[in-house]
Each structure stands twice: as C-alpha cells, then as structure tokens.
Short mmCIF file of C-alpha atoms and ligand atoms in Angstrom, two decimals:
data_model
loop_
_atom_site.label_atom_id
_atom_site.label_comp_id
_atom_site.label_asym_id
_atom_site.label_seq_id
_atom_site.Cartn_x
_atom_site.Cartn_y
_atom_site.Cartn_z
CA MET D 234 -12.18 -24.29 -6.29
CA LYS D 235 -13.25 -21.90 -8.67
CA ILE D 236 -11.10 -18.78 -8.74
CA CYS D 237 -11.94 -15.33 -8.02
CA ILE D 238 -12.49 -13.33 -11.02
CA LYS D 239 -11.33 -10.00 -9.60
CA ASN D 240 -7.12 -12.05 -10.10
CA LEU D 241 -7.39 -11.14 -13.45
CA ASN D 242 -7.02 -8.08 -15.13
CA LYS D 243 -8.01 -7.18 -18.08
CA GLU D 244 -5.58 -8.58 -20.53
CA ALA D 245 -5.86 -11.72 -18.60
CA LEU D 246 -9.41 -12.13 -19.12
CA LYS D 247 -9.36 -11.37 -22.24
CA LYS D 248 -7.55 -14.37 -22.97
CA ALA D 249 -9.22 -16.47 -20.68
CA LEU D 250 -12.57 -15.39 -22.36
CA SER D 251 -10.39 -15.30 -26.61
CA ASP D 252 -12.48 -18.78 -27.08
CA LEU D 253 -15.87 -17.44 -26.37
CA SER D 254 -15.80 -13.93 -27.55
CA ASP D 255 -12.27 -11.63 -28.90
CA LYS D 256 -14.49 -8.26 -28.42
CA SER D 257 -13.47 -6.06 -26.30
CA TYR D 258 -16.32 -3.77 -24.79
CA VAL D 259 -17.14 -7.54 -24.06
CA ILE D 260 -13.92 -7.54 -21.26
CA ASP D 261 -15.15 -3.80 -20.77
CA ASN D 262 -18.86 -4.65 -19.97
CA ILE D 263 -17.56 -7.91 -17.47
CA PHE D 264 -15.69 -5.07 -16.00
CA ARG D 265 -18.04 -2.29 -14.99
CA ALA D 266 -20.43 -5.34 -13.81
CA ILE D 267 -17.68 -6.69 -11.49
CA TYR D 268 -16.48 -3.15 -10.15
CA GLN D 269 -18.87 -0.40 -11.06
CA ARG D 270 -22.23 -2.18 -10.21
CA GLY D 271 -21.10 -4.85 -8.17
CA ILE D 272 -22.65 -7.49 -8.81
CA LYS D 273 -22.58 -10.44 -6.50
CA ASN D 274 -24.07 -13.10 -9.59
CA PHE D 275 -22.83 -13.18 -13.32
CA SER D 276 -26.87 -13.77 -14.09
CA ASP D 277 -26.63 -10.03 -13.28
CA ILE D 278 -24.34 -9.29 -16.06
CA THR D 279 -26.92 -8.69 -18.58
CA ASP D 280 -25.56 -6.97 -21.21
CA VAL D 281 -23.36 -9.98 -22.52
CA SER D 282 -24.29 -13.22 -23.91
CA LYS D 283 -25.75 -16.74 -21.94
CA ASP D 284 -23.12 -18.43 -22.86
CA LEU D 285 -20.46 -16.03 -20.91
CA ARG D 286 -22.42 -15.64 -18.52
CA LEU D 287 -22.60 -19.63 -18.17
CA PHE D 288 -19.18 -19.75 -18.49
CA LEU D 289 -18.07 -17.34 -16.04
CA ASN D 290 -20.58 -19.04 -13.26
CA ASN D 291 -18.76 -22.31 -14.26
CA ASN D 292 -15.07 -21.35 -13.80
CA TYR D 293 -14.64 -17.80 -11.62
CA GLU D 294 -16.55 -17.02 -8.81
CA ILE D 295 -16.98 -13.09 -7.02
CA SER D 296 -14.89 -13.37 -3.76
CA LYS D 297 -15.17 -10.61 -0.98
CA LEU D 298 -14.04 -9.84 1.97
CA ASN D 299 -15.87 -11.36 5.53
CA LEU D 300 -15.34 -8.11 8.21
CA VAL D 301 -14.23 -9.35 11.53
CA LYS D 302 -13.60 -5.86 13.15
CA LYS D 303 -13.63 -2.61 13.17
CA GLU D 304 -12.17 -0.09 15.61
CA ILE D 305 -13.12 3.31 14.72
CA SER D 306 -10.43 5.81 16.07
CA LYS D 307 -11.51 8.33 18.91
CA LYS D 308 -8.96 11.26 17.86
CA ASP D 309 -8.90 11.00 14.60
CA THR D 310 -11.47 9.21 12.62
CA CYS D 311 -9.53 6.63 11.23
CA VAL D 312 -10.97 3.56 10.23
CA LYS D 313 -9.02 0.24 11.11
CA PHE D 314 -10.81 -3.06 9.55
CA LEU D 315 -9.78 -6.62 10.54
CA PHE D 316 -10.84 -9.22 7.62
CA SER D 317 -11.14 -12.57 7.11
CA LEU D 318 -10.09 -14.07 4.17
CA GLN D 319 -10.91 -17.93 2.45
CA ASP D 320 -8.55 -20.13 3.85
CA GLY D 321 -9.07 -18.52 7.59
CA GLU D 322 -6.22 -15.90 7.27
CA THR D 323 -6.33 -13.05 8.24
CA ILE D 324 -5.74 -9.28 7.47
CA GLU D 325 -5.85 -5.02 8.19
CA SER D 326 -6.46 -2.21 6.52
CA VAL D 327 -7.02 1.50 7.39
CA LEU D 328 -9.04 4.68 6.40
CA ILE D 329 -7.13 7.95 6.79
CA PRO D 330 -9.01 11.03 6.70
CA HIS D 331 -7.04 14.08 6.04
CA LYS D 332 -8.62 17.16 5.18
CA ASN D 333 -10.09 16.70 1.72
CA ARG D 334 -8.41 13.03 1.37
CA LEU D 335 -9.45 9.84 2.41
CA THR D 336 -6.50 7.45 2.45
CA ALA D 337 -6.47 3.29 2.16
CA CYS D 338 -4.01 1.81 3.27
CA ILE D 339 -3.65 -1.55 1.98
CA SER D 340 -1.95 -5.10 3.02
CA THR D 341 -0.34 -6.89 0.11
CA GLN D 342 0.97 -10.66 2.13
CA VAL D 343 -0.22 -12.28 5.00
CA GLY D 344 2.89 -11.24 7.78
CA CYS D 345 6.06 -9.89 5.63
CA LYS D 346 9.23 -11.52 5.26
CA MET D 347 11.69 -8.69 5.94
CA ASN D 348 12.30 -8.75 9.34
CA CYS D 349 12.65 -4.99 10.47
CA ASP D 350 14.09 -4.59 14.03
CA PHE D 351 11.25 -2.27 14.88
CA CYS D 352 8.18 -2.91 12.71
CA VAL D 353 5.04 -5.05 14.87
CA THR D 354 4.09 -7.10 11.40
CA ALA D 355 7.96 -8.31 11.38
CA ARG D 356 6.94 -10.37 14.80
CA GLN D 357 4.04 -12.64 13.75
CA GLY D 358 6.52 -13.71 10.47
CA PHE D 359 5.26 -14.72 6.80
CA THR D 360 2.88 -17.36 6.41
CA ARG D 361 1.45 -15.83 2.44
CA ASN D 362 1.40 -13.53 -0.57
CA LEU D 363 -2.61 -11.82 -1.12
CA SER D 364 -3.57 -12.64 -4.33
CA THR D 365 -4.65 -9.57 -6.93
CA SER D 366 -8.59 -10.43 -5.74
CA GLU D 367 -7.61 -9.90 -1.80
CA ILE D 368 -5.74 -7.12 -2.51
CA VAL D 369 -8.65 -4.84 -4.92
CA ASN D 370 -10.93 -6.56 -2.94
CA GLN D 371 -9.49 -4.17 -0.15
CA VAL D 372 -9.79 -1.45 -2.06
CA LEU D 373 -13.77 -1.78 -3.03
CA TYR D 374 -14.51 -2.48 1.07
CA LEU D 375 -12.66 0.68 1.84
CA ASN D 376 -14.09 2.81 -1.46
CA ASP D 377 -18.01 1.82 -0.47
CA TYR D 378 -17.70 2.50 3.43
CA ALA D 379 -15.11 5.71 2.51
CA ARG D 380 -18.92 6.42 0.05
CA GLU D 381 -21.97 5.30 2.11
CA VAL D 382 -20.29 6.25 6.19
CA MET D 383 -17.03 8.57 5.70
CA ASN D 384 -19.37 11.10 3.17
CA LYS D 385 -22.15 11.60 5.74
CA LYS D 386 -20.48 11.19 8.30
CA VAL D 387 -17.16 13.41 7.60
CA ASP D 388 -17.66 15.43 4.70
CA SER D 389 -20.26 15.55 2.50
CA SER D 390 -17.72 16.00 -0.66
CA ILE D 391 -15.62 13.38 -0.16
CA ARG D 392 -17.25 10.89 -2.66
CA GLY D 393 -14.87 7.73 -2.09
CA LEU D 394 -11.13 7.20 -1.77
CA THR D 395 -8.99 9.49 -3.36
CA ASN D 396 -5.39 7.78 -2.69
CA ILE D 397 -4.22 4.88 -2.23
CA VAL D 398 -0.99 3.60 -0.15
CA TYR D 399 0.44 -0.36 -0.64
CA MET D 400 2.05 0.38 3.37
CA GLY D 401 -0.30 -1.78 5.47
CA MET D 402 0.81 -5.37 6.33
CA GLY D 403 3.70 -6.86 4.05
CA GLU D 404 6.69 -6.04 1.36
CA PRO D 405 4.80 -5.39 -1.41
CA LEU D 406 7.87 -5.85 -3.80
CA ASP D 407 8.19 -9.14 -2.69
CA ASN D 408 4.48 -9.32 -3.93
CA LEU D 409 5.11 -8.05 -6.69
CA GLU D 410 3.38 -9.94 -9.99
CA ASN D 411 -0.36 -9.41 -7.98
CA VAL D 412 0.34 -5.88 -7.07
CA ILE D 413 1.52 -4.89 -10.33
CA LYS D 414 -2.66 -6.21 -11.27
CA SER D 415 -4.06 -4.77 -9.00
CA VAL D 416 -2.85 -1.61 -9.93
CA ASP D 417 -3.98 -2.50 -13.43
CA ILE D 418 -7.27 -3.29 -12.52
CA ILE D 419 -8.31 -0.16 -10.03
CA SER D 420 -7.16 1.99 -12.56
CA ASP D 421 -8.66 1.02 -15.19
CA ASP D 422 -11.30 2.85 -16.72
CA ASN D 423 -14.61 0.92 -16.42
CA SER D 424 -13.76 -0.23 -13.00
CA LEU D 425 -12.41 2.31 -10.39
CA GLY D 426 -10.56 4.46 -12.81
CA PHE D 427 -8.45 5.24 -10.31
CA GLY D 428 -5.16 7.53 -10.93
CA LYS D 429 -2.11 6.01 -10.42
CA ARG D 430 -0.52 9.04 -9.51
CA LYS D 431 -3.18 8.26 -6.64
CA ILE D 432 -1.41 5.15 -5.84
CA THR D 433 1.71 4.95 -4.22
CA VAL D 434 3.74 1.35 -3.49
CA SER D 435 6.09 1.00 -0.70
CA THR D 436 9.01 -0.88 -0.34
CA SER D 437 11.82 -1.27 2.43
CA GLY D 438 14.10 -1.64 -1.17
CA LEU D 439 14.17 -4.55 -3.42
CA VAL D 440 16.20 -3.28 -5.61
CA ASP D 441 15.57 -6.02 -8.47
CA LYS D 442 12.21 -5.60 -7.97
CA ILE D 443 12.10 -1.61 -8.05
CA LYS D 444 13.45 -1.91 -11.09
CA ILE D 445 10.61 -4.39 -12.88
CA PHE D 446 8.13 -2.44 -10.63
CA LYS D 447 9.42 1.34 -12.45
CA GLU D 448 8.85 -0.55 -16.21
CA SER D 449 5.47 -1.86 -15.73
CA CYS D 450 3.36 -0.19 -13.45
CA ASN D 451 3.26 4.05 -13.44
CA ALA D 452 1.93 3.75 -9.95
CA ARG D 453 4.13 5.78 -6.86
CA LEU D 454 6.96 4.38 -5.40
CA ALA D 455 7.53 4.37 -1.95
CA ILE D 456 11.40 3.38 -0.34
CA SER D 457 11.47 3.72 3.28
CA LEU D 458 15.27 4.15 4.00
CA ASN D 459 15.04 4.68 7.90
CA ALA D 460 18.65 5.10 8.40
CA PRO D 461 21.18 7.49 6.86
CA ASN D 462 24.12 4.79 6.75
CA ASP D 463 24.64 1.20 5.93
CA GLU D 464 26.10 0.65 9.24
CA LYS D 465 22.81 1.83 11.05
CA ARG D 466 20.38 0.36 8.89
CA ASN D 467 22.15 -3.33 8.73
CA GLN D 468 21.40 -3.08 12.35
CA ILE D 469 17.61 -1.94 11.85
CA MET D 470 16.72 -3.42 8.30
CA PRO D 471 18.49 -7.00 6.98
CA ILE D 472 17.32 -5.99 3.39
CA ASN D 473 20.29 -3.77 3.84
CA LYS D 474 22.49 -6.25 4.07
CA LYS D 475 21.52 -7.53 0.15
CA ASN D 476 20.86 -4.00 -1.23
CA PRO D 477 22.56 -1.76 0.80
CA ILE D 478 21.99 2.07 0.43
CA LYS D 479 23.58 2.73 -2.05
CA GLU D 480 21.93 0.56 -4.75
CA ILE D 481 18.80 2.04 -3.13
CA ILE D 482 20.32 5.62 -4.07
CA LYS D 483 22.04 4.57 -7.69
CA THR D 484 18.71 2.88 -8.71
CA ILE D 485 16.77 5.69 -8.25
CA LYS D 486 19.81 8.05 -10.36
CA ASP D 487 19.50 5.06 -12.64
CA LEU D 488 15.40 4.98 -13.29
CA LYS D 489 15.55 8.43 -14.02
CA PHE D 490 12.42 9.94 -11.93
CA ASN D 491 12.53 13.42 -11.79
CA MET D 492 10.43 15.91 -9.43
CA HIS D 493 7.42 15.06 -11.28
CA ASN D 494 7.77 11.45 -10.59
CA PHE D 495 9.34 11.36 -7.36
CA VAL D 496 10.07 8.95 -5.28
CA THR D 497 9.16 9.46 -1.76
CA ILE D 498 11.71 8.27 0.92
CA GLU D 499 10.03 7.34 3.67
CA TYR D 500 12.42 7.64 7.39
CA VAL D 501 11.27 6.46 10.41
CA LEU D 502 12.85 8.45 13.44
CA PHE D 503 13.46 6.58 16.35
CA LYS D 504 14.86 8.68 19.63
CA GLY D 505 18.12 8.18 20.51
CA PHE D 506 18.99 6.18 17.49
CA ASN D 507 18.45 7.93 14.81
CA ASP D 508 17.34 11.11 14.90
CA ALA D 509 20.59 12.98 15.78
CA VAL D 510 22.42 16.56 14.28
CA ASP D 511 24.63 14.07 12.42
CA ASP D 512 21.71 11.87 11.55
CA ALA D 513 20.46 14.47 10.07
CA LYS D 514 23.61 16.07 8.13
CA CYS D 515 24.05 12.31 6.38
CA LEU D 516 20.56 12.22 5.31
CA ALA D 517 20.96 15.19 3.26
CA LEU D 518 24.14 14.32 1.38
CA LEU D 519 23.21 11.72 0.85
CA LEU D 520 19.36 12.59 -0.91
CA LYS D 521 20.88 15.98 -2.15
CA GLY D 522 19.82 16.68 -5.92
CA LEU D 523 17.91 13.35 -6.07
CA PRO D 524 14.01 13.12 -7.28
CA ILE D 525 12.63 12.80 -3.69
CA LYS D 526 10.36 13.63 -1.05
CA LEU D 527 11.24 13.13 2.11
CA ASN D 528 8.60 11.92 4.76
CA ILE D 529 10.54 11.88 8.23
CA ILE D 530 8.40 9.51 10.10
CA PRO D 531 7.71 9.95 14.03
CA PHE D 532 8.51 6.15 15.24
CA ASN D 533 4.82 5.11 17.00
CA GLU D 534 5.54 2.73 20.07
CA TYR D 535 3.33 -0.55 20.74
CA LYS D 536 3.36 -2.86 23.58
CA TYR D 537 6.56 -4.15 23.73
CA SER D 538 8.54 -1.63 21.77
CA LYS D 539 12.43 -1.17 22.02
CA TYR D 540 12.50 1.69 20.43
CA HIS D 541 10.86 4.84 21.50
CA SER D 542 9.64 8.27 19.41
CA PRO D 543 11.56 10.82 20.20
CA ASN D 544 10.24 14.29 22.10
CA MET D 545 8.81 17.11 19.23
CA ASP D 546 11.30 19.66 19.73
CA THR D 547 13.97 16.30 17.56
CA VAL D 548 11.70 15.94 15.26
CA SER D 549 11.38 20.06 14.78
CA LYS D 550 15.50 20.03 14.44
CA PHE D 551 16.04 17.68 12.19
CA TYR D 552 13.15 18.39 10.15
CA ASP D 553 14.81 22.43 10.24
CA LEU D 554 17.62 21.03 8.95
CA LEU D 555 16.93 18.78 6.43
CA ALA D 556 14.52 21.77 4.57
CA LYS D 557 18.04 24.23 5.39
CA GLU D 558 20.48 21.89 3.02
CA GLY D 559 17.10 22.53 0.71
CA ILE D 560 15.34 18.81 0.83
CA VAL D 561 12.27 18.78 0.26
CA CYS D 562 10.57 17.60 3.59
CA ASN D 563 7.24 16.90 5.67
CA VAL D 564 6.51 15.10 9.09
CA ARG D 565 3.74 12.75 8.84
CA HIS D 566 2.43 12.56 11.96
CA SER D 567 0.90 9.03 12.57
CA LYS D 568 -3.75 8.82 12.93
CA GLY D 569 -5.04 6.26 14.38
CA THR D 570 -2.00 5.86 17.00
CA ASP D 571 -4.61 5.09 19.58
CA ILE D 572 -6.18 2.25 17.71
CA SER D 573 -2.92 1.05 16.23
CA ALA D 574 -3.79 2.06 12.80
CA ALA D 575 -0.73 3.77 12.33
CA CYS D 576 2.39 3.01 10.64
CA GLY D 577 3.63 -0.63 11.40
CA GLN D 578 1.41 -0.57 13.94
CA LEU D 579 -0.43 -3.41 11.69
CA LYS D 580 -0.35 -7.03 12.64
CA SER D 581 -3.65 -9.59 12.31
CA LYS D 582 -2.14 -11.85 15.15
CA ASP D 583 -1.88 -11.56 18.91
CA LEU D 584 1.30 -11.73 19.51
N1 LIG J 778 7.50 -3.51 3.30
C1 LIG J 778 7.21 -2.07 2.65
C2 LIG J 778 5.97 -1.69 3.12
C3 LIG J 778 5.68 -1.42 4.67
S1 LIG J 778 4.86 0.25 4.60
C4 LIG J 778 8.06 -0.66 3.29
O1 LIG J 778 8.64 -1.32 4.13
O2 LIG J 778 7.96 0.02 3.21
C5 LIG J 778 4.92 1.12 6.23
C6 LIG J 778 5.85 2.28 6.68
O3 LIG J 778 6.39 2.12 8.04
C7 LIG J 778 7.40 1.96 6.07
O4 LIG J 778 7.96 3.00 5.97
C8 LIG J 778 7.65 0.94 8.06
O5 LIG J 778 9.31 2.29 8.08
C9 LIG J 778 7.13 2.48 8.92
N2 LIG J 778 7.04 2.37 10.26
C10 LIG J 778 6.52 1.19 10.58
N3 LIG J 778 6.54 0.59 11.49
C11 LIG J 778 6.27 2.18 12.17
C12 LIG J 778 6.06 2.39 13.11
N4 LIG J 778 6.13 2.03 14.51
N5 LIG J 778 6.19 3.55 13.56
C13 LIG J 778 6.43 4.67 12.50
N6 LIG J 778 6.58 4.37 11.26
C14 LIG J 778 6.82 2.28 10.98
#
C-alpha cells in the first residue's frame, strides 16, 4: 500500500526525494499544491518535473478523511465531526466558535491509554495512534469547513481556523512523533502557515515527553492537573502514580517557561471532589509564581458519569479565591454540551 504524502514533514519529504531533486523550492511547490491548493492527483502539481510527479504517483497517495456524521449544536453553533479512517476506525473532531475565534479541537489517538476515571474517551480503551496525515487531515477538513460554511453562517470576517487545540481523543504526548510532525506541517508557510503560538497541545502530564516536546516544538503546552494534591490526583488520573504533581511542577520550572510562553493548567471542577475552599487554597499554593495560566473547567456530565458538575456558586467562589491569590485564571464553560462535543465527551464508539 502507498503511504500518504501528508505523513511527511518537509524534512522527511526532502530526504525521500533527494535522489530526484535537492532544490528546496521543489519541496515548497509540492507543499503548496497539497496544502494550499488541495490537489487530488500528483499530476496536478504542474510546477515540478514530470519525473517527480511520476515518482510521487508511484510511491505516495493523497489521503482524506471520510465524514460519517456531522452534528451542529443548537445552543452555540459548535460542530462535531465523526470521521472514519482507512482501516475503518473512527475519530471525532470539534469546531468551536467563540467571539472572533474559531478553534479546532482535534484527536491524536483512537481511544486513549491514560484511563482517567472521569473521561469518556478512556472508556473505549486504546486502539492505535493516529498517523501524522490523520491528524493533519482533521485540521484541513475543519479549516475548509470553517472557510466555506462558518464564514457564511456565523461571521463573514472568519477566514478559517484561528486556533488549534490538541484536546480531542487521546493523549498527544503518547503519540509525540506524529504530533510534532503534524505541527511542523500545519505551521509551515507553504501549508496553512499556522502560528505555533495559536496551537496548543494538551497532556495528562507525561513528564519525560514534555521535555522532548519543549525542545522540539514551539507550540503551546497545556497540562491537565485536575487535582490539588497527589492523594486526589491518584484517584482520578492513574498517570499520577508514575508522574506525581511535584514532578510536573519541577518540569515547568526546569524548562524555563515564562509569562510570554506560559503553560496552561487545566483544572476540571468535580462537584464535592476537588471544588472546596481548601482545594482552591492548596492549588493556589502549588501554582503561585509559576509561568502558568489556569483554566477552570466545570465538569461536563455524560450518560453514566459518576462525577457531577459543580453549581455556579461553587465555581465562582473557587475562581475568586484563586484570582485573589494572584493566579491568572479563567472559567472555561464548555460548548457543544448538547451534542456531546464538550471537553472529555469525545468518543467514537458506542459505550
Ligand atoms: N489526554 C490529554 C488531552 C485531552 S484534553 C489531556 O489529558 O490533557 C481533554 C481535557 O478535558 C483534559 O483537560 C481533561 O481533563 C478534560 N476533561 C475530560 N473529561 C471532561 C469532562 N467530562 N468535563 C470537562 N472536562 C473534561
């Protein structure tokens, strides 16, 4: 079977074509044809030699995702896409409009290994990593949709995606190589030219991988903390037994993030579990002085979830306490809850 050319970042493509051409403009032309003009056949890359087109045609293919289902939220114009992959596996991606932003939330694995107690993706277990092209194709599909549909329906100033978050199904840092290659591709000037500061990769806290990520990728980093101490984090996120909170904090300090290049800390608020005044105080103590911004996310309930959403009063109190302690924070109300498109509600199999 031929491999999809979208699995290759520029460096890899250059290497693959080194016997035919060593000119970097040739690689640029191929990138522009694939990612900017969206050609379907290599014969349409008219600005490279015939030999090269033939070589590409004999060795590569240009894959795309098949849309199985699209759901549009009635509450907030959030759109959820279910795609099928070449081997029949399925994944979800979400388009989230918010004021003048249009964010794509994309998946990196079919299922997930992390087994977080509260997360619906965890329930479907782990099947496989997504390839670079499967990650890139989600971005391309949602960007085209944003340009063609959202532009007309929502806001004519929207020219396509403004932000990309790797916060869909899976643990991105457990598929680090493909994630980094996908960031390379979508941020390339001859592709979408997406600013790396507009791309956020979220992790449940794989400390060793965070180091590699920081060294090899300039995208922003988010860490799902979700608890103020190890005792509570151990109960909801098994990864914490391997990578406890103090290691996460040490990593943030050691890697020299700063308030320009800050880490987003995600903290899901679960009713009666981590939403008390003491939890807020403990969290403030933990985060004080670190180059972070805190996103407080009220838990989104789903069918059979054993955790519950906190009431709005608790959320405000929690927020106020942290803000008073000088922590830069935001409350993130999830969109798309009516179509199960909100944080932690993505699954591609019936459970
Ligand atoms: N595995 C990565 C990427 C997934 S991001 C990570 O853990 O960061 C998904 C985010 O949604 C995580 O911050 C997770 O803690 C949060 N989340 C999961 N289930 C949720 C739910 N039901 N309601 C709100 N947030 C949830």
